[in-house]
Short mmCIF file of C-alpha atoms in Angstrom, two decimals:
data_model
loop_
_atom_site.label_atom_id
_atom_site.label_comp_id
_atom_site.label_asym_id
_atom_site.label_seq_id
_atom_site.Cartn_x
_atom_site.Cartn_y
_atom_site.Cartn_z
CA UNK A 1 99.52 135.00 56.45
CA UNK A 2 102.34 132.98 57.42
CA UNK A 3 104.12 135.54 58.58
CA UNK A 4 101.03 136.76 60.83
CA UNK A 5 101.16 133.05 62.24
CA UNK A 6 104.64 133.36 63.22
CA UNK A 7 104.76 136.17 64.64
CA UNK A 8 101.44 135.54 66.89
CA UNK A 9 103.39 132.30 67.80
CA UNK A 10 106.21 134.14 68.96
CA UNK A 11 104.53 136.70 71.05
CA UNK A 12 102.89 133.87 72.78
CA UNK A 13 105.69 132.00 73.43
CA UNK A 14 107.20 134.62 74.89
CA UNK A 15 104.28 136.15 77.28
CA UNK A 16 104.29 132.42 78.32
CA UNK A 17 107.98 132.46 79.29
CA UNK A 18 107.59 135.75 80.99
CA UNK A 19 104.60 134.06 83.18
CA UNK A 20 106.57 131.43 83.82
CA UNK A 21 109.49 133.46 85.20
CA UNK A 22 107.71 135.24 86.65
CA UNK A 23 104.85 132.55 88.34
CA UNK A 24 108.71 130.94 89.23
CA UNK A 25 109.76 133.90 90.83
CA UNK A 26 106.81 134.78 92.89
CA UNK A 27 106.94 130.72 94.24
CA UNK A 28 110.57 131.71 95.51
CA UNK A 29 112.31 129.60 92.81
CA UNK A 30 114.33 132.65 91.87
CA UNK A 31 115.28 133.97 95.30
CA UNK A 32 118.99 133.72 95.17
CA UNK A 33 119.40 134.90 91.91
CA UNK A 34 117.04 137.89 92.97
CA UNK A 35 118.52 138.99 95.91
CA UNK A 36 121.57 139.15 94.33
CA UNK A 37 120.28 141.49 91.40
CA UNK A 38 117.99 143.37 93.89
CA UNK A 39 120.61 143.53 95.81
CA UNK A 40 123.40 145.05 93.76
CA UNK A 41 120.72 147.38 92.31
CA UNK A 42 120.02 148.58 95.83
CA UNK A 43 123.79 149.35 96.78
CA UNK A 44 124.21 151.39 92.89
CA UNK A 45 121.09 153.47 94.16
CA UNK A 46 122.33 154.18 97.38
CA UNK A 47 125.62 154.96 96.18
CA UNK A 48 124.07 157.01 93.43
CA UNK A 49 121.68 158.67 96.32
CA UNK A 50 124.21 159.44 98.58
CA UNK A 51 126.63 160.91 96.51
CA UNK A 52 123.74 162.87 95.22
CA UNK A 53 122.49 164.14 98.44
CA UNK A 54 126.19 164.89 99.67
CA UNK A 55 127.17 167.33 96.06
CA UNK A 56 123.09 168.60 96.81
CA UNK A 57 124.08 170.09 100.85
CA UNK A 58 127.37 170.92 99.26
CA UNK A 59 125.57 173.26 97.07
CA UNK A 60 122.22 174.58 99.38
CA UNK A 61 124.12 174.59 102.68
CA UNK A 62 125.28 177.91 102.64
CA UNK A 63 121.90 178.78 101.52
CA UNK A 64 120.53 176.92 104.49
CA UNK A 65 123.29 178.54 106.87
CA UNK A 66 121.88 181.99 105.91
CA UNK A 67 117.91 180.84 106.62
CA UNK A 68 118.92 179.38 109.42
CA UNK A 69 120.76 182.34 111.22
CA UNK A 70 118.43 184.82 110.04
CA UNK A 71 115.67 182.27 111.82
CA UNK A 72 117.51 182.34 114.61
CA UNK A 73 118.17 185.86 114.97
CA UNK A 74 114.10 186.23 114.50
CA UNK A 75 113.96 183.85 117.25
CA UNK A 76 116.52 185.34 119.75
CA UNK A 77 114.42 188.56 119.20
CA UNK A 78 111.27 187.12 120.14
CA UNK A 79 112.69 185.33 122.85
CA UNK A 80 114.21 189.11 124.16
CA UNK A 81 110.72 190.75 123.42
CA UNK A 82 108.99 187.55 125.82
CA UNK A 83 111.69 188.32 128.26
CA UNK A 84 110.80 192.07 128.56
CA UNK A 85 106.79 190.88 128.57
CA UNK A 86 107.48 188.65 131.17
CA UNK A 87 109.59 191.50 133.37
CA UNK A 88 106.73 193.96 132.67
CA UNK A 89 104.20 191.16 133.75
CA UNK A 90 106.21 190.68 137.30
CA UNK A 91 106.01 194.63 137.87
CA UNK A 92 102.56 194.45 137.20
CA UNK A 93 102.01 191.41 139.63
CA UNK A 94 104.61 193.52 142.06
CA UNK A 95 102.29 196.40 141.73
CA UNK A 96 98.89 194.71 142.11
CA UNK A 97 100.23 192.99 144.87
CA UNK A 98 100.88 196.18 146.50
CA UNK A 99 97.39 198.11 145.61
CA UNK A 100 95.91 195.17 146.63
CA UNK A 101 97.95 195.51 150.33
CA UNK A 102 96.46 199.06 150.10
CA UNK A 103 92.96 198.75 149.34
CA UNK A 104 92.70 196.26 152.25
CA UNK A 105 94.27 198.76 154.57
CA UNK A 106 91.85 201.40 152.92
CA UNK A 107 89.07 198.73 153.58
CA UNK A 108 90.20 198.04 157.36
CA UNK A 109 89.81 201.91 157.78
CA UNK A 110 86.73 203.68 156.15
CA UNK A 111 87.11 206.84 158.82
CA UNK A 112 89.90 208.14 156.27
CA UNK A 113 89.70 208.98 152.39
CA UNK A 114 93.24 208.37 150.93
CA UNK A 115 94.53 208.77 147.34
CA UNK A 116 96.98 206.60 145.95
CA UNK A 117 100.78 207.92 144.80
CA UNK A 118 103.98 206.50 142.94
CA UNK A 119 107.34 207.44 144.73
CA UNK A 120 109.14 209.06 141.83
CA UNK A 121 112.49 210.00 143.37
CA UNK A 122 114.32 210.63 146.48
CA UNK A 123 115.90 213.56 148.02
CA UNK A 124 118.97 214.74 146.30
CA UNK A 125 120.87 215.68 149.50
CA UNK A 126 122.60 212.90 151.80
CA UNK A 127 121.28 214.80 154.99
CA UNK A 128 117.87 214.75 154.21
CA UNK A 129 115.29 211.86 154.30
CA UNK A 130 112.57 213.03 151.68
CA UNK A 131 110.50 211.34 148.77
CA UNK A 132 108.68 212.39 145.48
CA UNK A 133 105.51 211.55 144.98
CA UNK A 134 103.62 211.81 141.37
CA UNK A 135 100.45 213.55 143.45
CA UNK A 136 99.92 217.39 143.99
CA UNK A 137 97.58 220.05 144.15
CA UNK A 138 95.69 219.43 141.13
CA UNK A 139 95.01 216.02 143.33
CA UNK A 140 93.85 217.53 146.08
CA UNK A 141 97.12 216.89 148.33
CA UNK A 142 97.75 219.87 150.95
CA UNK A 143 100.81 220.71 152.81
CA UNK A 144 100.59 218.67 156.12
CA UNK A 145 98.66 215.83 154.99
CA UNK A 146 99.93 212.38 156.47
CA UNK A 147 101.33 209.72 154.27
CA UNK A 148 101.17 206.21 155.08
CA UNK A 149 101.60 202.87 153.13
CA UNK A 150 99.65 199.43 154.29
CA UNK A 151 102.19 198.58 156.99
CA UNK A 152 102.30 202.01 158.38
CA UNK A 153 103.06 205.53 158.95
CA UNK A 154 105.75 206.96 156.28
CA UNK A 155 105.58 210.66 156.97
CA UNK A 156 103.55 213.76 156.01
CA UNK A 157 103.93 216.40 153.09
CA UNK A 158 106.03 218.96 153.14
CA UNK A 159 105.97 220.95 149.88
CA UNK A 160 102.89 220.67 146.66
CA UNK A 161 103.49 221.83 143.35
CA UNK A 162 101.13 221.04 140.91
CA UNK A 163 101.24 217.53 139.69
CA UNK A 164 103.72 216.37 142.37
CA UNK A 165 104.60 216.63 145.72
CA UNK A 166 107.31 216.25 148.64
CA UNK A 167 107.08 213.92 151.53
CA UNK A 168 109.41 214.02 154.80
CA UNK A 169 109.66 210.54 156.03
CA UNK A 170 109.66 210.03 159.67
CA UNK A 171 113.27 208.94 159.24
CA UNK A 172 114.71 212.61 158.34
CA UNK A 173 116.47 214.26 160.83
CA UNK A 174 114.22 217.54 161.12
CA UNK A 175 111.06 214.98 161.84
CA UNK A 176 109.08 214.69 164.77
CA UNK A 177 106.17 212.43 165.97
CA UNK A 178 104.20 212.24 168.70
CA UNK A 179 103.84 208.35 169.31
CA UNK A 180 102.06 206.61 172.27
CA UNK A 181 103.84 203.52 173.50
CA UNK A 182 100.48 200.78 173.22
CA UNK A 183 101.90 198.49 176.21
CA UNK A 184 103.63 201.24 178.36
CA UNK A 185 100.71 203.25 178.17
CA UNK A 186 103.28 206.48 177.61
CA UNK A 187 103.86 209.45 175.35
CA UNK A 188 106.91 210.03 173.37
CA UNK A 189 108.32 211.60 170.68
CA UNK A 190 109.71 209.49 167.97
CA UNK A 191 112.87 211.68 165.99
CA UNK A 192 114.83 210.70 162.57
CA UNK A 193 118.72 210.81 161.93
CA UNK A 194 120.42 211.54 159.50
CA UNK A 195 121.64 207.75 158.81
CA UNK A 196 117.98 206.60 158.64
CA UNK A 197 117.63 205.43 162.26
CA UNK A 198 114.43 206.31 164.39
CA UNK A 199 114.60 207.00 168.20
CA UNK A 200 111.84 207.46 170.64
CA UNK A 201 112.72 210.76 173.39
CA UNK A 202 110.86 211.99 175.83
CA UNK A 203 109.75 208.95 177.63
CA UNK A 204 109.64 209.39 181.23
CA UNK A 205 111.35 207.23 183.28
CA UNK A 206 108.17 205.72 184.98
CA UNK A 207 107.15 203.97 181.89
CA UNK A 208 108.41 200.72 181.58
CA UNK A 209 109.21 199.70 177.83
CA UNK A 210 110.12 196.47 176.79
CA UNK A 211 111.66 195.02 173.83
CA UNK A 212 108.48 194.42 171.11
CA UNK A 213 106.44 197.40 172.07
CA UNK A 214 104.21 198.69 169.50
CA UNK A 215 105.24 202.25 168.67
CA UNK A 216 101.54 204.27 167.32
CA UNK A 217 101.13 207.76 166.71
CA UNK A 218 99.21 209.76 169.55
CA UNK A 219 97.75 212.50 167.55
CA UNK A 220 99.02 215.03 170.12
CA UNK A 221 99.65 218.35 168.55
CA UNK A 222 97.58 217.26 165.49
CA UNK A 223 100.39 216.84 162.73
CA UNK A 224 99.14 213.11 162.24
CA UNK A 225 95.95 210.88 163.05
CA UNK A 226 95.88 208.80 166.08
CA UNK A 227 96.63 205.13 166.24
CA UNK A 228 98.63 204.64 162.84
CA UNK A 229 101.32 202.11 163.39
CA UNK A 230 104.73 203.30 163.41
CA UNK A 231 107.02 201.04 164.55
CA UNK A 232 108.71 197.98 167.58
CA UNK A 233 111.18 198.98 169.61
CA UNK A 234 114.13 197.04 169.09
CA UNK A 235 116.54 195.06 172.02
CA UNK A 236 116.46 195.55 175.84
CA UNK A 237 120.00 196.99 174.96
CA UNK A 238 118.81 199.78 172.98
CA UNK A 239 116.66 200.78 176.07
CA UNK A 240 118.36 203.14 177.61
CA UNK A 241 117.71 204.51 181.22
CA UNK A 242 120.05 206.53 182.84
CA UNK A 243 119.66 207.43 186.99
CA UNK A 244 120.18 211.36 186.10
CA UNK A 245 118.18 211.64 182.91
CA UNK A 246 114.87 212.96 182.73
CA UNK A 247 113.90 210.64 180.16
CA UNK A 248 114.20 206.99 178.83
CA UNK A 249 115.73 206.80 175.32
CA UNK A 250 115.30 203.79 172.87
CA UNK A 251 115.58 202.84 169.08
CA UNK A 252 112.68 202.03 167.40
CA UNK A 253 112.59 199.74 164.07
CA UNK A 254 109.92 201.22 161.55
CA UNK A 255 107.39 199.06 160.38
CA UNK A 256 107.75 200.57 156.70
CA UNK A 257 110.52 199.43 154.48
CA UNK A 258 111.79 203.34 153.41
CA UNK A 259 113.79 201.91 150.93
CA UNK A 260 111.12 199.82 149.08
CA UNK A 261 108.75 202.46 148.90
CA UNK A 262 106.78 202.36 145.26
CA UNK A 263 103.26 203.17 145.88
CA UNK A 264 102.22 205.20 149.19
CA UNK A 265 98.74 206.73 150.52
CA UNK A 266 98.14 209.88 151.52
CA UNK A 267 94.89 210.67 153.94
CA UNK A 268 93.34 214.04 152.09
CA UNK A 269 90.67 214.44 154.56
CA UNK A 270 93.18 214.78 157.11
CA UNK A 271 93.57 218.52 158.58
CA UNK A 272 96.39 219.18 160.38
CA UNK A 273 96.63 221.76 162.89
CA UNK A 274 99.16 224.51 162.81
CA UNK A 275 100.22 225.21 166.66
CA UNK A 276 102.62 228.35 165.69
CA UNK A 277 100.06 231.26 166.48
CA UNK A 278 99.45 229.62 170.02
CA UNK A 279 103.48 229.13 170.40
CA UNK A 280 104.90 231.75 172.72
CA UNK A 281 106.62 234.81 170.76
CA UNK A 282 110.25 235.75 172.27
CA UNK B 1 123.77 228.21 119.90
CA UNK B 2 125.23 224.87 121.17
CA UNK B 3 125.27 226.43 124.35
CA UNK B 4 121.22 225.26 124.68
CA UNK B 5 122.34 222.11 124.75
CA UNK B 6 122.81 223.13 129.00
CA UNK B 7 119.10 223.60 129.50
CA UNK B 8 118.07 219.67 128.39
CA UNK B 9 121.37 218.05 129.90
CA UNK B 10 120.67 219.99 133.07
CA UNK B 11 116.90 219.27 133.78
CA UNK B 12 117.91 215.10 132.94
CA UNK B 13 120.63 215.25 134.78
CA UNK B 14 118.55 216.30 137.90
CA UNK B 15 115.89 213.75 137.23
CA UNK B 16 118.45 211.41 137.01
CA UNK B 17 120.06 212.09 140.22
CA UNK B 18 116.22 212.03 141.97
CA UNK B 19 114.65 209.29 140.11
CA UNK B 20 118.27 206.69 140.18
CA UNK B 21 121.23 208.03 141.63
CA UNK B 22 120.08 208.84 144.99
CA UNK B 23 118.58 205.95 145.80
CA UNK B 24 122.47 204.61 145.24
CA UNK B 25 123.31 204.31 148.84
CA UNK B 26 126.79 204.12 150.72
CA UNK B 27 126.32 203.87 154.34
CA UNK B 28 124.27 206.90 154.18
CA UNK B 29 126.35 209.40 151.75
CA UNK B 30 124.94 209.23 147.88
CA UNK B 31 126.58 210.56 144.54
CA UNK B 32 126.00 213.79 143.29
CA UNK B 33 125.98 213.81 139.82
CA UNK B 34 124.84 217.57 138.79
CA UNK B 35 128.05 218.49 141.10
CA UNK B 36 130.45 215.95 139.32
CA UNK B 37 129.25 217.07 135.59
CA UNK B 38 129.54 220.64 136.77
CA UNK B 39 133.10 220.07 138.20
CA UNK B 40 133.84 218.07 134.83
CA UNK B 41 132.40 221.26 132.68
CA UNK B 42 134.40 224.04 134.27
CA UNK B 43 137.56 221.95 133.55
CA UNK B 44 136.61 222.08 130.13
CA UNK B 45 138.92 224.42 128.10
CA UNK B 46 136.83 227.08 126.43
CA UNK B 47 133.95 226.28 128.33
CA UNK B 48 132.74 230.04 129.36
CA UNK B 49 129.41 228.77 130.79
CA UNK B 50 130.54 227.20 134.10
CA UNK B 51 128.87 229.97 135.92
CA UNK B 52 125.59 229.74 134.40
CA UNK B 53 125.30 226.30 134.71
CA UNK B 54 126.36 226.41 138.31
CA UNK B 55 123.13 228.65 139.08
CA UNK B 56 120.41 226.48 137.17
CA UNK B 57 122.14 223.27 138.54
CA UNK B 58 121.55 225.17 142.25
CA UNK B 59 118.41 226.23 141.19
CA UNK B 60 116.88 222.86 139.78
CA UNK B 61 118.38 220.95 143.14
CA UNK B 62 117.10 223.43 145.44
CA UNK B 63 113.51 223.00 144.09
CA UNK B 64 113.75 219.17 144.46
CA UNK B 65 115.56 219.17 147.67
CA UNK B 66 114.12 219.73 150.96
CA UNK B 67 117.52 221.69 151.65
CA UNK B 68 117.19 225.40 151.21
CA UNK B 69 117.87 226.52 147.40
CA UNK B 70 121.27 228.53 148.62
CA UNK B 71 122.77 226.40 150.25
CA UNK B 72 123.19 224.20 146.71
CA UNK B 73 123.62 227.39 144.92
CA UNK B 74 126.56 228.41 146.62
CA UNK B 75 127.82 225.03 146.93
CA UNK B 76 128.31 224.50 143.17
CA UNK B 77 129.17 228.12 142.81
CA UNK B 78 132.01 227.32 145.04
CA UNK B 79 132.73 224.33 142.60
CA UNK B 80 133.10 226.10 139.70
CA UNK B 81 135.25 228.43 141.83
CA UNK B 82 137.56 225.41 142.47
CA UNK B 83 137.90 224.29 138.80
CA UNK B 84 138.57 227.13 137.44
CA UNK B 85 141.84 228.30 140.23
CA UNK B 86 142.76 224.26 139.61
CA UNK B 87 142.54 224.29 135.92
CA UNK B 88 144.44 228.12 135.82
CA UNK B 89 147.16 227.55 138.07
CA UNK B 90 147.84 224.11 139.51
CA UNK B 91 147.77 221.23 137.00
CA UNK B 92 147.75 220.25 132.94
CA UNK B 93 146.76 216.99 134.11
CA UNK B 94 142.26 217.19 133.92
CA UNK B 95 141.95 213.87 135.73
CA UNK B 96 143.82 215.39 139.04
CA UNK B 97 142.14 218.21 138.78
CA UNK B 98 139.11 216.38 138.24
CA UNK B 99 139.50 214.05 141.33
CA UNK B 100 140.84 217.20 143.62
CA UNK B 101 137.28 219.14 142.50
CA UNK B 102 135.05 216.45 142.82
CA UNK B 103 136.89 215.76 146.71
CA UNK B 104 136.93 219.30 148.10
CA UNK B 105 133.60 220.30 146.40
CA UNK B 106 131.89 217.23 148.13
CA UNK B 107 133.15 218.19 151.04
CA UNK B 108 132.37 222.03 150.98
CA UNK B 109 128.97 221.32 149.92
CA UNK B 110 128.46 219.06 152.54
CA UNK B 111 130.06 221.65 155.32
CA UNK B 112 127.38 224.00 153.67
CA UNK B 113 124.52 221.82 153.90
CA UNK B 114 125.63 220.65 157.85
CA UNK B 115 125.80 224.21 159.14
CA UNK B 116 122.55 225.62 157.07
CA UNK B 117 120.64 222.47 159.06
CA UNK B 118 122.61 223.27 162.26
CA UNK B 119 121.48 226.49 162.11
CA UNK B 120 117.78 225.58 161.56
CA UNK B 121 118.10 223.42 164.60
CA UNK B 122 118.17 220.19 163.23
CA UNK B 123 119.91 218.06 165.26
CA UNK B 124 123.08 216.17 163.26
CA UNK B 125 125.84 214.85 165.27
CA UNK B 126 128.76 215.77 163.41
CA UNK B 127 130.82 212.32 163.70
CA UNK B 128 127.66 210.87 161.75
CA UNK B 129 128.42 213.53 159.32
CA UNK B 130 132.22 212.93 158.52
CA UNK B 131 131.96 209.30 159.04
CA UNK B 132 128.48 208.00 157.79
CA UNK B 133 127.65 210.71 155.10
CA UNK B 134 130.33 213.05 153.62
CA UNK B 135 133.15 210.50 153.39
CA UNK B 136 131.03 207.93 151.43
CA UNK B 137 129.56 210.68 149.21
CA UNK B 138 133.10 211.73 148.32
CA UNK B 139 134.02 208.09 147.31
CA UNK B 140 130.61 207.62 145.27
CA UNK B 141 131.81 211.00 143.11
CA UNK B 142 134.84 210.10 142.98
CA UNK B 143 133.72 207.13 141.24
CA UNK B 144 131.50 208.88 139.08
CA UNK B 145 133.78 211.34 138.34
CA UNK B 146 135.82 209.21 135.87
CA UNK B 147 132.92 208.56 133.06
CA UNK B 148 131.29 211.65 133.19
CA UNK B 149 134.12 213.76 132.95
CA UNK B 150 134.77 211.51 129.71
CA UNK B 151 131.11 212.16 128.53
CA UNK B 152 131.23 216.68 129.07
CA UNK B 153 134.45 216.53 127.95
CA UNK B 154 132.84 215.01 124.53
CA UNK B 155 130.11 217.46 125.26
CA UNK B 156 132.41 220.23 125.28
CA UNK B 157 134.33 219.71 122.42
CA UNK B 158 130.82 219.50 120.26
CA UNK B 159 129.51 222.90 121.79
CA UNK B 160 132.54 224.30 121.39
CA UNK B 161 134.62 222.73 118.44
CA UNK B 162 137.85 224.11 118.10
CA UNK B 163 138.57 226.13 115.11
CA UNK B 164 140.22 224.50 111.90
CA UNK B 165 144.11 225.29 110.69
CA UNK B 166 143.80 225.96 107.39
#
């Protein structure tokens, strides 16, 4: 019983000498003597912690090496795959752009029917001015049939195989147009070169061109339509009018870009008319 | 049975030369690449196939081409021609030969395809010719002849691999 007493005694004394400290502490009483126990338990953690962390990325940095480059290899692919998405997104844009500048010249013209073409390759010979297009007879497309883009008159076929055919630009040496000059009020006929260069003949020498002149087919001789745009003549230089020639002779700047062809039209309910049984046999 | 391997190189090297190559200009003379691989395959030792690849390469350009089929026929028949009096009698060195090929079978073909449209009464001035299209077209082969006479002569050696010394 005594024993009980005591030791209730003692566990009371105690639990009051705790709350004391402690009631002491919390009224700031202790505040030195805390900080500097807080204080030096702080600094052993953060020693503790940052030798800890320092032996820890010793040991899972190559680890996190690996994830990382294999992350950013996963990355760099995407990025590459965006890239090409992005490239194939502008050549669609590119290619909208340019049905859309076709079906407005379609629009602007309902007298014709065209069909629509990729340019697929060139000519394989230096002398020749000639394109592929991914259009033949299976489409519809006849030998003779005029080719033109939005801006203007490219040139007419020349050969049809099934799924594809052969164009001769107006540009190739062997090519011939009839074009009426719209200001001069003249004939002409408008002749490639074999460096890509277009040059009006035939222009008599009472016409009076000027620099700007809007070059347009005539449909003489019924190879193309009438009135599709073909070109400006170029310079008061290139104008050239000699006393003893019959004709005038100038340079002429295409309106079409030859080089930049992608997409072209081609007028299928346009019937040329073949001349050779009314040309004169030798 | 290698030998097949002609018909698929021959048809891509054609759409190659339509679809890329030619629109690779220099003033107005382009590269020729069926005439620089043929050149580079009939300088090929054991190569007996020059010939026969000479008339489908003629053949396959002369459909594309707006230029008459002969006229490439008989150009690259010509070039084969070449290689072969080059490779018998003139030089061990290929990459002379290659370059003197490539130069006078650029030029022949192009004499070929000036007097075939002469003849048909197109009108070509002939300084345009020498100066804007056939010198030009020589360079551009010239310049392709280097890699692709790398690439048959790898081609050759796998169609016809030479035989082992035991």
């Amino acid at each position: 019983m005594r024993n009980l007493f005591s030791r209730t005694l003692q566990t009371t004394i105690i639990f009051l000498i705790a709350g004391g400290v402690v009631a002491l502490a919390l009224g700031g009483y202790f505040s030195s003597a805390s900080n500097v126990f807080t204080g030096s338990l702080v600094n052993m953690q953060t020693w503790f912690s940052a030798r800890f962390t320092a032996v820890q990325d010793f040991l899972t940095a190559p680890r996190d090496m690996a994830s990382l480059r294999q992350r950013n290899t996963e990355l760099e692919s995407e990025v590459a795959e965006l890239q090409a998405q992005v490239i194939q997104l502008q050549q669609q844009v590119g290619d909208t752009q340019i049905l859309a500048a076709l079906v407005d010249f379609e629009r602007a013209r309902p007298e014709n029917t065209y069909r629509a073409a990729a340019v697929i390759g060139r000519d394989p010979s230096p002398f020749l001015h000639y394109i592929m297009i991914n259009r033949g007879s299976n489409d519809g497309i006849l030998r003779g049939m005029p080719v033109v883009t939005d801006q203007g008159l490219v040139g007419r076929v020349d050969a049809v195989i099934a799924d594809a055919a052969r164009v001769q630009l107006i540009t190739d040496p062997a090519s011939s147009v009839n074009v009426h000059l719209q200001n001069a009020e003249v004939d002409a006929s408008l002749s490639g070169s074999v460096t890509g260069e277009v040059t009006l003949g035939l222009i008599p020498q009472k016409g009076n061109l000027e620099k700007g002149d809007l070059v347009l087919t005539s449909g003489l001789g019924g190879g193309y339509p009438a009135d599709l745009i073909v070109g400006q003549i170029v310079g008061d230089p290139d104008v050239q009018t000699r006393d003893f020639d019959l004709f005038q002779r100038a340079k002429v700047q295409p309106v079409v870009d030859f080089n930049q062809l992608q997409i072209v039209l081609i007028i299928v309910n346009f019937k040329p008319v073949d001349l050779d049984p009314l040309e004169p046999t030798p | 049975m290698r030998n097949l391997i002609a018909i698929p190189a021959i048809i891509f090297a054609v759409i190659l030369q339509s679809a890329m190559i030619s629109r690779i200009y220099l003033l107005s003379g382009i590269p020729d690449l069926p005439l620089v691989m043929l050149a580079a395959w009939a300088l090929q030792d054991d190569v007996d196939s020059s010939w026969h690849w000479a008339v489908a390469f003629g053949l396959m350009v002369g459909f594309v081409s707006g230029i008459p089929w002969y006229v490439y026929v008989m150009g690259y028949a010509v070039v084969v021609a070449l290689a072969q009096v080059l490779q018998r009698r003139v030089w061990q060195a290929p990459l002379l030969a290659m370059f003197s090929v490539t130069f006078l079978g650029t030029v022949i073909l192009c004499l070929i395809s000036f007097l075939v449209l002469r003849i048909s009464n197109v009108n070509i001035p002939v300084g345009d010719v020498f100066g804007l299209v056939v010198l030009p077209s020589v360079l551009l082969n010239m310049l392709l002849a280097i890699p692709v006479f790398a690439v048959m002569r790898d081609l050759s050696r796998w169609v016809y691999p030479s035989p082992e010394v035991e």
